[in-house]
Coordinates of C-alpha atoms in Angstrom, one line a residue:
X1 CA 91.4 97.4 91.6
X2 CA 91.2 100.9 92.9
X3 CA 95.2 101.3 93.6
X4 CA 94.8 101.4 89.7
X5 CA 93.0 104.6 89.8
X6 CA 94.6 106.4 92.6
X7 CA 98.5 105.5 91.7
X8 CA 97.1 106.1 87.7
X9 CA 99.7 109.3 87.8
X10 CA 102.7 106.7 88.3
X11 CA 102.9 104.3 85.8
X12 CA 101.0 102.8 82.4
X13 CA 99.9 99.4 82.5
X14 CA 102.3 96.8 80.8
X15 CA 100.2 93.6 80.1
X16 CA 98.9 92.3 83.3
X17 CA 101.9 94.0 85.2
X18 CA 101.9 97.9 86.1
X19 CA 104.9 99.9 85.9
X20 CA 105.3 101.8 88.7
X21 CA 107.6 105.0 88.6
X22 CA 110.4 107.1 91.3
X23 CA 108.0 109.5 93.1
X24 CA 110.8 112.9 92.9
X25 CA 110.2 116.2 93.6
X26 CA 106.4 115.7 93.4
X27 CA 106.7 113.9 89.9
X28 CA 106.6 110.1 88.9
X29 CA 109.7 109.2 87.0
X30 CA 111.6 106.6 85.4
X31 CA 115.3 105.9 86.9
X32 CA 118.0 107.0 84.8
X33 CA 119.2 103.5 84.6
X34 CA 116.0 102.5 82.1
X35 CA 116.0 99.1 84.2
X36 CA 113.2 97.4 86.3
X37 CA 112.7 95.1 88.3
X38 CA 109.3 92.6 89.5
X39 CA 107.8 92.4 92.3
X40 CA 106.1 88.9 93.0
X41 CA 103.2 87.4 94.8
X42 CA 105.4 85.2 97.4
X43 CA 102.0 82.9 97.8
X44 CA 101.8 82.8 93.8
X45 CA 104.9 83.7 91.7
X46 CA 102.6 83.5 88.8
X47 CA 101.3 86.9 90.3
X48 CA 103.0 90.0 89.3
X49 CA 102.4 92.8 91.4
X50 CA 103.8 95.4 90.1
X51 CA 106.9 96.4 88.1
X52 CA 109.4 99.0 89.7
X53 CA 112.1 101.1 88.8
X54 CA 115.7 99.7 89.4
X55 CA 117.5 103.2 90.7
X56 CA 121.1 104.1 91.3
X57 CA 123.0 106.7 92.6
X58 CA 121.9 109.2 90.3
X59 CA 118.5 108.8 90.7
X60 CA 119.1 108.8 95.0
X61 CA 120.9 112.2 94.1
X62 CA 117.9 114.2 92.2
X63 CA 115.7 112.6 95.0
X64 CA 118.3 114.7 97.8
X65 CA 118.3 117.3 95.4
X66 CA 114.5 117.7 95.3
X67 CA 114.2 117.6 98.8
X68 CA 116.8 120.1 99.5
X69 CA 114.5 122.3 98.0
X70 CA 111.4 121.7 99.3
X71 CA 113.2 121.8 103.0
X72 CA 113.5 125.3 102.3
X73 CA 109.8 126.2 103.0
X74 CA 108.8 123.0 104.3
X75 CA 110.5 123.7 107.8
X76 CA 108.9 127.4 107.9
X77 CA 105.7 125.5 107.6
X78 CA 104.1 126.0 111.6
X79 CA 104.1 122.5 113.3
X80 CA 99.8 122.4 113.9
X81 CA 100.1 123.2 110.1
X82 CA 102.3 120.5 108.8
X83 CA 100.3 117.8 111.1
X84 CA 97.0 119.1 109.8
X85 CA 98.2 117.1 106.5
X86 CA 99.3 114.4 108.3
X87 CA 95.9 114.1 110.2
X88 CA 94.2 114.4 106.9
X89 CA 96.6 111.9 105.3
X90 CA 95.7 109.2 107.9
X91 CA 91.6 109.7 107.0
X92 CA 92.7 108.9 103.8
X93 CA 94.4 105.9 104.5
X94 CA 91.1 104.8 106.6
X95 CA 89.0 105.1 103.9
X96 CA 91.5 102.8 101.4
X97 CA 92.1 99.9 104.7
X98 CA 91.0 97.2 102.6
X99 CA 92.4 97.9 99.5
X100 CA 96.0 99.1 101.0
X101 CA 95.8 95.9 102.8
X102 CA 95.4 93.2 100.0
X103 CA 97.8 94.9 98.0
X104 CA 100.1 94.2 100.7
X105 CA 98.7 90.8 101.3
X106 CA 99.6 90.2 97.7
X107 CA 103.4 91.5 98.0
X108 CA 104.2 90.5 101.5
X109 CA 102.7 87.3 102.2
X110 CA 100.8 88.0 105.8
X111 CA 97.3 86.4 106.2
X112 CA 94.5 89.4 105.3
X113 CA 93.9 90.2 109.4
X114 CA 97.8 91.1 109.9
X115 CA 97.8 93.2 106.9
X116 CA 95.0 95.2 108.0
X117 CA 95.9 95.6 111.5
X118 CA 99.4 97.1 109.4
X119 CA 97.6 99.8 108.1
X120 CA 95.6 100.3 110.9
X121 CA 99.3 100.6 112.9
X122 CA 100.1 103.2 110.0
X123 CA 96.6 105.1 110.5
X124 CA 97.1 105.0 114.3
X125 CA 100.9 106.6 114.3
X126 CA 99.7 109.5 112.2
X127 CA 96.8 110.6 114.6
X128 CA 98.4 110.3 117.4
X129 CA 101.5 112.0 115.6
X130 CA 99.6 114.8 114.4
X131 CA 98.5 115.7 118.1
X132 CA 102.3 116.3 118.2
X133 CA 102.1 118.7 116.4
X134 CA 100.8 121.2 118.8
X135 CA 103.1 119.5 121.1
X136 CA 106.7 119.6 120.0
X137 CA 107.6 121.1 123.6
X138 CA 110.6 122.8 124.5
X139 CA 111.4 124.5 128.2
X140 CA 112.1 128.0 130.0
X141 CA 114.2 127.5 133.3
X142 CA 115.1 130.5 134.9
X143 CA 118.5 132.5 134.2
X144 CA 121.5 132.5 136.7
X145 CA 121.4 135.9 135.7
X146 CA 119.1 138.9 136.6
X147 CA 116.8 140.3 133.4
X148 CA 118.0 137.0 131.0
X149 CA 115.4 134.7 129.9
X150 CA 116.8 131.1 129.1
X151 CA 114.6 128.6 126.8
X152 CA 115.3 125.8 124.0
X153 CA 112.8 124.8 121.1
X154 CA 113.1 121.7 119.1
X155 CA 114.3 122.7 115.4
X156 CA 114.5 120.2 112.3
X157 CA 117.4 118.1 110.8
X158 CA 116.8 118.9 106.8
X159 CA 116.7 116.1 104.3
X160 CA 116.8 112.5 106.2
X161 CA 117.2 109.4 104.5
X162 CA 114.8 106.2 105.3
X163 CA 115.6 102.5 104.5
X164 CA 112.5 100.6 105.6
X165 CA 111.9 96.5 106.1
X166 CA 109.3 94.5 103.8
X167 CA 107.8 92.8 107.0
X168 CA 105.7 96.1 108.3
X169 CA 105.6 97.6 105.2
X170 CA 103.3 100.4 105.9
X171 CA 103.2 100.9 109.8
X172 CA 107.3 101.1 109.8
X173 CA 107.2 103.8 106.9
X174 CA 104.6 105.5 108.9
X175 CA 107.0 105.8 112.4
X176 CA 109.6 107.1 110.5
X177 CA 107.9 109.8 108.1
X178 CA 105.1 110.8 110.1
X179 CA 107.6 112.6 113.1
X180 CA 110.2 113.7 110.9
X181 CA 107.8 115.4 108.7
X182 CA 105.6 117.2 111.5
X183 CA 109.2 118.1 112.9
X184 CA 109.7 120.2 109.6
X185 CA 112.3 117.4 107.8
X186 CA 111.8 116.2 103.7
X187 CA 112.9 112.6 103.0
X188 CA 114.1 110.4 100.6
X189 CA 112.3 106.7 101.3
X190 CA 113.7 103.5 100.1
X191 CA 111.3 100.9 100.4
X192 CA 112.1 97.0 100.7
X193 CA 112.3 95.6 97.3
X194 CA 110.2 92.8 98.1
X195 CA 106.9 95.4 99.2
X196 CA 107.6 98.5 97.4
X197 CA 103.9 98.9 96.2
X198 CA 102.7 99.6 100.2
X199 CA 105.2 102.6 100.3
X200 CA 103.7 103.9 97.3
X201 CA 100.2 103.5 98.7
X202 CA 100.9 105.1 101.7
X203 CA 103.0 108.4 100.4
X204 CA 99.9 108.8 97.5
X205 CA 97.8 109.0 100.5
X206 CA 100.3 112.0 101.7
X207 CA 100.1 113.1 98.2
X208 CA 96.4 113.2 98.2
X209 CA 96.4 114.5 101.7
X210 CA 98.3 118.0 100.3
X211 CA 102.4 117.1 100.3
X212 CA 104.0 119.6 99.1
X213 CA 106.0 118.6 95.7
X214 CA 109.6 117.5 97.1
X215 CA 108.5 116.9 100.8
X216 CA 108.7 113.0 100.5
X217 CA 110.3 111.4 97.8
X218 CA 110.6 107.6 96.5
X219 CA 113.4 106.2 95.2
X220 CA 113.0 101.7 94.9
X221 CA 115.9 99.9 93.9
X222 CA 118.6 97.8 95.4
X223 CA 120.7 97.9 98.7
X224 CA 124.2 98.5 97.5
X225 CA 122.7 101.2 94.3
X226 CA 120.2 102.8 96.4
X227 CA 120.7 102.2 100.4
X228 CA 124.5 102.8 100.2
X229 CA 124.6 106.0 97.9
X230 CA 121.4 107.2 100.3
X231 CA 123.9 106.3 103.3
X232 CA 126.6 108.2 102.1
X233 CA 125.2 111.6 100.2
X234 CA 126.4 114.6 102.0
X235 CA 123.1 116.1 102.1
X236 CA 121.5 113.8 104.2
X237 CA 121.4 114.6 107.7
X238 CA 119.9 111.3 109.1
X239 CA 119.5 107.8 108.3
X240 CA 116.5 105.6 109.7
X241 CA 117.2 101.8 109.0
X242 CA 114.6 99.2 109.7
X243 CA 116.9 95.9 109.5
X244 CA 119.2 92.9 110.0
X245 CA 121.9 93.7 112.5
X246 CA 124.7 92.9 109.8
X247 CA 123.5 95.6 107.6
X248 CA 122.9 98.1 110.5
X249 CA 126.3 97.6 111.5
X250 CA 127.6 98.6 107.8
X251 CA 124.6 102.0 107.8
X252 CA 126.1 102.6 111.2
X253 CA 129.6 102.7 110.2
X254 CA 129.1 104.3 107.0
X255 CA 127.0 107.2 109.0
X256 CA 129.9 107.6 111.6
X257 CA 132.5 108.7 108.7
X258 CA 130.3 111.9 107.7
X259 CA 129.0 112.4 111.9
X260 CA 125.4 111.4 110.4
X261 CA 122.7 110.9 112.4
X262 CA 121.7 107.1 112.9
X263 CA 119.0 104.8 114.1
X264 CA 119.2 101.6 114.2
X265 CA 116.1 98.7 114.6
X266 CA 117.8 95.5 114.1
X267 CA 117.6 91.8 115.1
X268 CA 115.8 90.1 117.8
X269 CA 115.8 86.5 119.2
X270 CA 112.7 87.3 122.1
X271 CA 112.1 85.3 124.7
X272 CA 108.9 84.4 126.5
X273 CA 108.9 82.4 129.8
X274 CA 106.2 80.1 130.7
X275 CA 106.4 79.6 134.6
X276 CA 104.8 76.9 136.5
X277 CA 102.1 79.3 137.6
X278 CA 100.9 80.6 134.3
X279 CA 97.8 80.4 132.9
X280 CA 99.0 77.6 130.5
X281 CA 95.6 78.3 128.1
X282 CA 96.7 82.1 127.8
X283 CA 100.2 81.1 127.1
X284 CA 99.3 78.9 124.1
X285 CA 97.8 81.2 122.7
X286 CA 100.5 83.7 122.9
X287 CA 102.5 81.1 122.0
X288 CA 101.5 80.3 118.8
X289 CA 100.6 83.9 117.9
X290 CA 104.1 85.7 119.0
X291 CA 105.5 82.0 117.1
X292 CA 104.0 82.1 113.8
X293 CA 101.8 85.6 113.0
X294 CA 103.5 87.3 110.2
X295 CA 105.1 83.8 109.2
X296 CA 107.4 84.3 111.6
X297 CA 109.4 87.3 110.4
X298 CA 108.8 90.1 112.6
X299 CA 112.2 91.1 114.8
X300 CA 109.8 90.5 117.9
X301 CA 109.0 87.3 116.8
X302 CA 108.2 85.0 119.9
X303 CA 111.3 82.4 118.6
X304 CA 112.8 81.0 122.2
X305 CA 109.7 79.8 124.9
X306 CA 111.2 79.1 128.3
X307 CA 109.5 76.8 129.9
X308 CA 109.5 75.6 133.7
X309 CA 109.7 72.1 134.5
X310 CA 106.5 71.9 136.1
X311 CA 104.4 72.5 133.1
X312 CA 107.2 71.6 130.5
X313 CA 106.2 68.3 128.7
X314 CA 102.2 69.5 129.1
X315 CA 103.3 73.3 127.3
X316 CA 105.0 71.0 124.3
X317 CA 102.5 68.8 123.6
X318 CA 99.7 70.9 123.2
X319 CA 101.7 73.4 121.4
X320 CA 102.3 71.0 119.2
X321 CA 99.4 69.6 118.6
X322 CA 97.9 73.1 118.0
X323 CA 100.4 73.8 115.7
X324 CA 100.1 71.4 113.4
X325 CA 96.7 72.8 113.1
X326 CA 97.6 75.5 111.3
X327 CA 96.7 76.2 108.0
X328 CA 99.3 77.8 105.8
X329 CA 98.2 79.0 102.2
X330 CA 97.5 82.2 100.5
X331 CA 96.7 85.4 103.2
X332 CA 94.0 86.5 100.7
X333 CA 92.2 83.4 102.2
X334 CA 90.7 84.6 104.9
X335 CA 90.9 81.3 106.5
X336 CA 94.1 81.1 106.5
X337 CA 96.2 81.5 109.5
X338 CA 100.4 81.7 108.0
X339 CA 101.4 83.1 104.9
X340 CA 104.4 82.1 102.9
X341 CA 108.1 83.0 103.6
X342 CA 108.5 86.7 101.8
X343 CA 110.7 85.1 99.3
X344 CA 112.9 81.9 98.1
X345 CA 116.2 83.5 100.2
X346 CA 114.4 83.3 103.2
X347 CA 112.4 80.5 102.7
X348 CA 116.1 79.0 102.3
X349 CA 117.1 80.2 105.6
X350 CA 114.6 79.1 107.5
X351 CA 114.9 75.6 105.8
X352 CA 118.8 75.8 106.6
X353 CA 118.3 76.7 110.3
X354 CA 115.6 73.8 110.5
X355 CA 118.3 71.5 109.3
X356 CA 120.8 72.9 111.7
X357 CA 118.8 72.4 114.3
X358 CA 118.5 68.5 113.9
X359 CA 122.4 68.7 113.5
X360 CA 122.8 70.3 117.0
X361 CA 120.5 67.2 118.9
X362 CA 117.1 69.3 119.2
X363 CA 114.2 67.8 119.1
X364 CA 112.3 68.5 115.8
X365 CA 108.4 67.8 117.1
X366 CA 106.5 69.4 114.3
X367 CA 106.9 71.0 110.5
X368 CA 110.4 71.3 109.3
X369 CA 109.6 71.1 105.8
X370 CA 108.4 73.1 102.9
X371 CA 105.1 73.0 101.4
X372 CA 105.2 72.4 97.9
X373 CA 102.5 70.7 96.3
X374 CA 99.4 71.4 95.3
X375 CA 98.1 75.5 96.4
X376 CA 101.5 75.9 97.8
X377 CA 103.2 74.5 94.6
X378 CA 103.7 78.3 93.6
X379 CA 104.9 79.9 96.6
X380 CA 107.4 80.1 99.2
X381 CA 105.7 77.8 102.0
X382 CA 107.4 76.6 105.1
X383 CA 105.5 74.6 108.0
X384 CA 105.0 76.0 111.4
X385 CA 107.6 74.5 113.4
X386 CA 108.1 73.3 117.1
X387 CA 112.0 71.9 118.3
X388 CA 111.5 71.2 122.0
X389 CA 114.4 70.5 124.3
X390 CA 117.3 73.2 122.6
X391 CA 119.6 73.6 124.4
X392 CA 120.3 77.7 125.5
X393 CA 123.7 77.4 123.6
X394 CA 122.3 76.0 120.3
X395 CA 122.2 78.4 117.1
X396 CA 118.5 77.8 116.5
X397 CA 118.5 79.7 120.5
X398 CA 120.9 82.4 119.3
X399 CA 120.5 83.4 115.8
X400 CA 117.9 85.6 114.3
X401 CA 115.7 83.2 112.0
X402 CA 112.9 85.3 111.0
X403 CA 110.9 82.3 110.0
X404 CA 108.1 80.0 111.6
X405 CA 110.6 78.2 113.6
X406 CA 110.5 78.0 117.5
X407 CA 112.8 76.5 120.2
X408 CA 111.5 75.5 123.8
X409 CA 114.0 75.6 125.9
X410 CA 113.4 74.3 129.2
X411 CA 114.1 75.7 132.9
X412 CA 114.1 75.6 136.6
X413 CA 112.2 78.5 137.9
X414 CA 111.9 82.3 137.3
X415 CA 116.0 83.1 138.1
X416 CA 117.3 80.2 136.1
X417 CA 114.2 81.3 132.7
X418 CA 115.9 85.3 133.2
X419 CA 120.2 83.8 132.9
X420 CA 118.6 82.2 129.6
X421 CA 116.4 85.1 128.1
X422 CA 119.2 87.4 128.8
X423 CA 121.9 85.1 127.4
X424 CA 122.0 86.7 123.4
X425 CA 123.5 89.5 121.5
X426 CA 119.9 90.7 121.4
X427 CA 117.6 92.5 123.3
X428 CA 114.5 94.0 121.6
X429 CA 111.3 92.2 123.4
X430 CA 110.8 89.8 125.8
X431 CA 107.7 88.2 127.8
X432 CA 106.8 86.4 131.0
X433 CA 103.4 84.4 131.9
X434 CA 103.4 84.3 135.5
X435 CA 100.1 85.1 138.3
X436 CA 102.9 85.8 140.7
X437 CA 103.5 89.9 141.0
X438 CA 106.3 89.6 142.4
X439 CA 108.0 87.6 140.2
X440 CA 106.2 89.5 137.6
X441 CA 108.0 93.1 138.7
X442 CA 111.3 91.1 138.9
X443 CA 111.1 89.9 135.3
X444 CA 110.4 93.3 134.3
X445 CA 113.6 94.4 136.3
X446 CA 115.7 92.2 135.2
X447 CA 114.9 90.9 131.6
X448 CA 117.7 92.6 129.2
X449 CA 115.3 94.2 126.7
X450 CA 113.4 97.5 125.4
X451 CA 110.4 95.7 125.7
X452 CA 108.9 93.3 128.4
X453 CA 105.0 91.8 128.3
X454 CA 103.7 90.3 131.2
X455 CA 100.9 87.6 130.3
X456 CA 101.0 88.4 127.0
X457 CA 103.7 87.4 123.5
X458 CA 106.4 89.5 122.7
X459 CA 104.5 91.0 119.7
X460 CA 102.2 93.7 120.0
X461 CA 103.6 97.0 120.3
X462 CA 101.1 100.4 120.7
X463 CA 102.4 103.1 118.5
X464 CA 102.9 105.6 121.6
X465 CA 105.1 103.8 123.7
X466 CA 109.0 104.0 122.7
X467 CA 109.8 100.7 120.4
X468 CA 113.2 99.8 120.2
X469 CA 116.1 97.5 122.0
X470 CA 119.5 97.0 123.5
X471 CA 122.8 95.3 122.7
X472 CA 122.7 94.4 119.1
X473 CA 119.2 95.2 118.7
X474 CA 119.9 98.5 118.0
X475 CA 121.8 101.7 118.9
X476 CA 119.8 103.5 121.6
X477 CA 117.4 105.2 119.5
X478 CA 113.4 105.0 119.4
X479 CA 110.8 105.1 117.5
X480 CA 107.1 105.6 118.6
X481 CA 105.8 107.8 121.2
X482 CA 107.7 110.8 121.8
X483 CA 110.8 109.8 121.6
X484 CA 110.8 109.5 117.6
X485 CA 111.1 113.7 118.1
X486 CA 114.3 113.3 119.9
X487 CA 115.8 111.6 117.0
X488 CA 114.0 114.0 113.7
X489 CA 114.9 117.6 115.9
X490 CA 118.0 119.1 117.3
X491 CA 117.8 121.1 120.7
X492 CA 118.6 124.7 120.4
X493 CA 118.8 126.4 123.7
X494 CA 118.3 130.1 123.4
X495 CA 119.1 133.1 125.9
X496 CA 117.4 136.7 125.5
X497 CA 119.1 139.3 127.4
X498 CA 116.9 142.3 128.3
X499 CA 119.3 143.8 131.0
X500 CA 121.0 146.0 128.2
X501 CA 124.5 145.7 129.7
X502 CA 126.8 143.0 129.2
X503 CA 126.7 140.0 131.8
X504 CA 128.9 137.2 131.6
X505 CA 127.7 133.7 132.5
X506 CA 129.4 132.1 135.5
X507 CA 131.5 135.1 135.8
X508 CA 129.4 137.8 136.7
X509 CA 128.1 136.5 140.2
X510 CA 126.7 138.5 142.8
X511 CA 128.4 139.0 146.1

């Protein structure tokens, strides 16, 4: 494969398996533990995609300590300069689609088409991103004062730390580097363990692109040896966690001790309401896209489907029926329309939640079992699956899955579908399928969410609008669009006094 040629600087083959090396200071390097760990094919175990370093604290510190340096005369770098690189960075990444993508195919799981439209995301964030460049825009606003001139410019953090999800495993990356580099920040990156190899692919396009040494640095490892020492250096001004709401609530506790900078994209459980008026063929096919693309395990995963009366038992049935259409096998097939579960833990959850919901009296229509034999008899295969009549209260209607698991939940009309969507400790996307607009502006009113589709899923987010949530979804920051600036710069306001005497501010007031 060509990812053999262009990553040949990080590692030396090891029978079938390549080594793959820290990425520090602008050098690949072993860890200074001397362990590894594999990274497996979750379609095929069989298939080892790479082998990567198992880091600890010492190897998190050299990464800071690299970066420190190259922050130095990174930030000094002009903006349309710095996003020149990035621009350049993302032509590269266009020309390798294919081949970025069935790596990641072969260490995420995701059918061929999802993996390519996550490099395309990635591409995508760093054009528009590098426009940005040219406009990090501050403001002037006039002085209370005669002869002062009053203005503020954006200005960078210095070294931020990234902990990024295996699910997007190149667009997410690509939110969080691509703004906090163009705003003049160097990073430490600490990839999923489960999908390593995409990070790697998409900083040795930076690399390629012109990076200065020490600018982005990789460190791969473990939560508690790499994510909590990266959490708790001194030297890191910002963390950017892509993650479960448990752990964000331990990064966002752990950054509160040394007044760090935090953001926070956690858990979803996203609604999509299916009202009497919809146009039921549309829905479907939201349906079962927002239900089961990416396996299930994105946090805007359609998992609750609230469905009027009207068109309940009609929704269900087909749904079901279409579901149990699916085909489910390796992503590299590109007839294939579900990957597996991203490994054995969560193929376990999902399995667990599935047997909780029987427990709690819903109605298990469809799937609910793992696929085992034959091409799945290697891999980490759940069915698509359908409960129908959950109850709003149940845990398969409250808890974060993040598995091919949906509950349809059923409702009286548009009020009653809102009281349910909004009853959950999350609040990252939501949808309604309605012709009516004025139920249609309501439900984007009233639905408790950073995100709201009308007539279409809760997935499919453009990189230049905000993406984030509320409530336990997250802790008010954004990323996309340009609102990922207000989180990588700090606001200095400046004041340039030309009157040569001294004036006082809210003192000095003419009569």
């Amino acid at each position: 494969m060509a990812t053999t040629e262009q990553l040949s600087s990080v590692g030396t083959p090891t029978g079938k398996a390549k080594i793959y090396k820290n990425f520090i200071g602008g050098e690949w390097v072993e860890s200074v533990t001397g362990q590894t760990f594999e990274n497996l094919n979750p379609a095929d175990t069989r298939d080892v995609v790479g082998v990567f370093q198992k880091s600890d604290k010492r190897d998190v510190d050299n990464a800071v300590e690299a970066a420190k340096r190259a922050y130095v005369s990174w930030r000094l770098v002009p903006a349309p300069r710095r996003a020149e690189i990035i621009y350049k960075a993302s032509r590269i990444l266009e020309d390798r689609k294919e081949q970025y993508s069935q790596d990641m195919t072969r260490e995420m799981g995701k059918v061929i088409k999802e993996t390519r439209g996550d490099t395309q995301e990635a591409i995508d964030t760093g054009y528009y991103m590098a426009g940005e460049g040219r406009r990090m825009f501050g403001h002037t606003t006039p002085s209370e004062l005669p002869n002062k001139f009053a203005m503020c410019v954006r200005q960078p953090l210095g070294v931020v730390g990234m902990i990024t999800p295996w699910n997007f495993p190149m667009a997410i990356p690509s939110w969080k580097l691509f703004p906090a580099l163009i705003a003049g920040n160097t990073a430490v990156i600490k990839p999923a363990q489960d999908t390593p190899l995409s990070v790697f692919n998409f900083v040795q396009a930076l690399t390629d692109a012109g990076i200065p040494a020490g600018v982005v640095n990789i460190v791969t490892g473990f939560g508690a040896n790499v994510g909590t020492p990266l959490t708790e250096h001194p030297d890191i001004r910002a963390i950017s966690l892509t993650g479960s709401t448990a752990v964000g609530r331990i990064v966002g506790s752990k950054c509160a001790e040394s007044f760090k900078r935090c953001s926070l994209e956690l858990g979803g459980k996203n609604p999509m309401i299916v009202l009497d008026d919809a146009n039921l063929d549309l829905a479907l096919d939201g349906a079962l896209w927002g239900a089961f693309g990416t396996t299930g395990q994105r946090c805007t995963a359609t998992s609750r489907i609230v469905v009027q009366k009207g068109v309940y038992k009609k929704f269900v049935d087909t749904l079901v029926e279409r579901a149990k259409k699916l085909k489910v096998g390796n992503g590299l097939d590109e007839s294939v329309d579900m990957g597996p579960a991203v490994n054995k833990a969560q193929m376990e959850t999902d399995l667990s939640y599935i047997e909780i919901g029987q427990k709690e009296g819903a109605k298990l229509l469809c799937g609910g079992h793992r696929l085992d034999k034959g091409d799945h008899a290697h891999g980490w295969f759940v069915e698509p699956t359908v409960f129908a009549d959950v109850d709003p209260k149940m845990r398969i209607a409250q808890e974060e899955i993040f598995g091919p698991v949906v509950s349809i939940i059923p409702c009286d009309g548009l009020d009653h579908a809102i009281e349910i969507a909004n009853d959950t400790v999350y609040g990252l996307s939501s949808a309604l399928y309605t012709k009516d607009v004025n139920g249609a502006f309501k439900g984007i009113r009233d639905l408790n969410a950073g995100i709201t589709y009308v007539n279409a899923p809760t997935i499919g987010a453009e990189v230049h609008l905000p993406f984030g949530g509320v409530k336990q979804t997250g802790n008010g920051h954004r990323e996309g669009g340009i609102g990922a600036f207000d989180f990588y710069t700090e606001w200095k306001a400046v004041y340039i006094d030309y009157s040569d005497k001294l004036q006082k501010a809210q003192i000095d007031r003419p009569e």
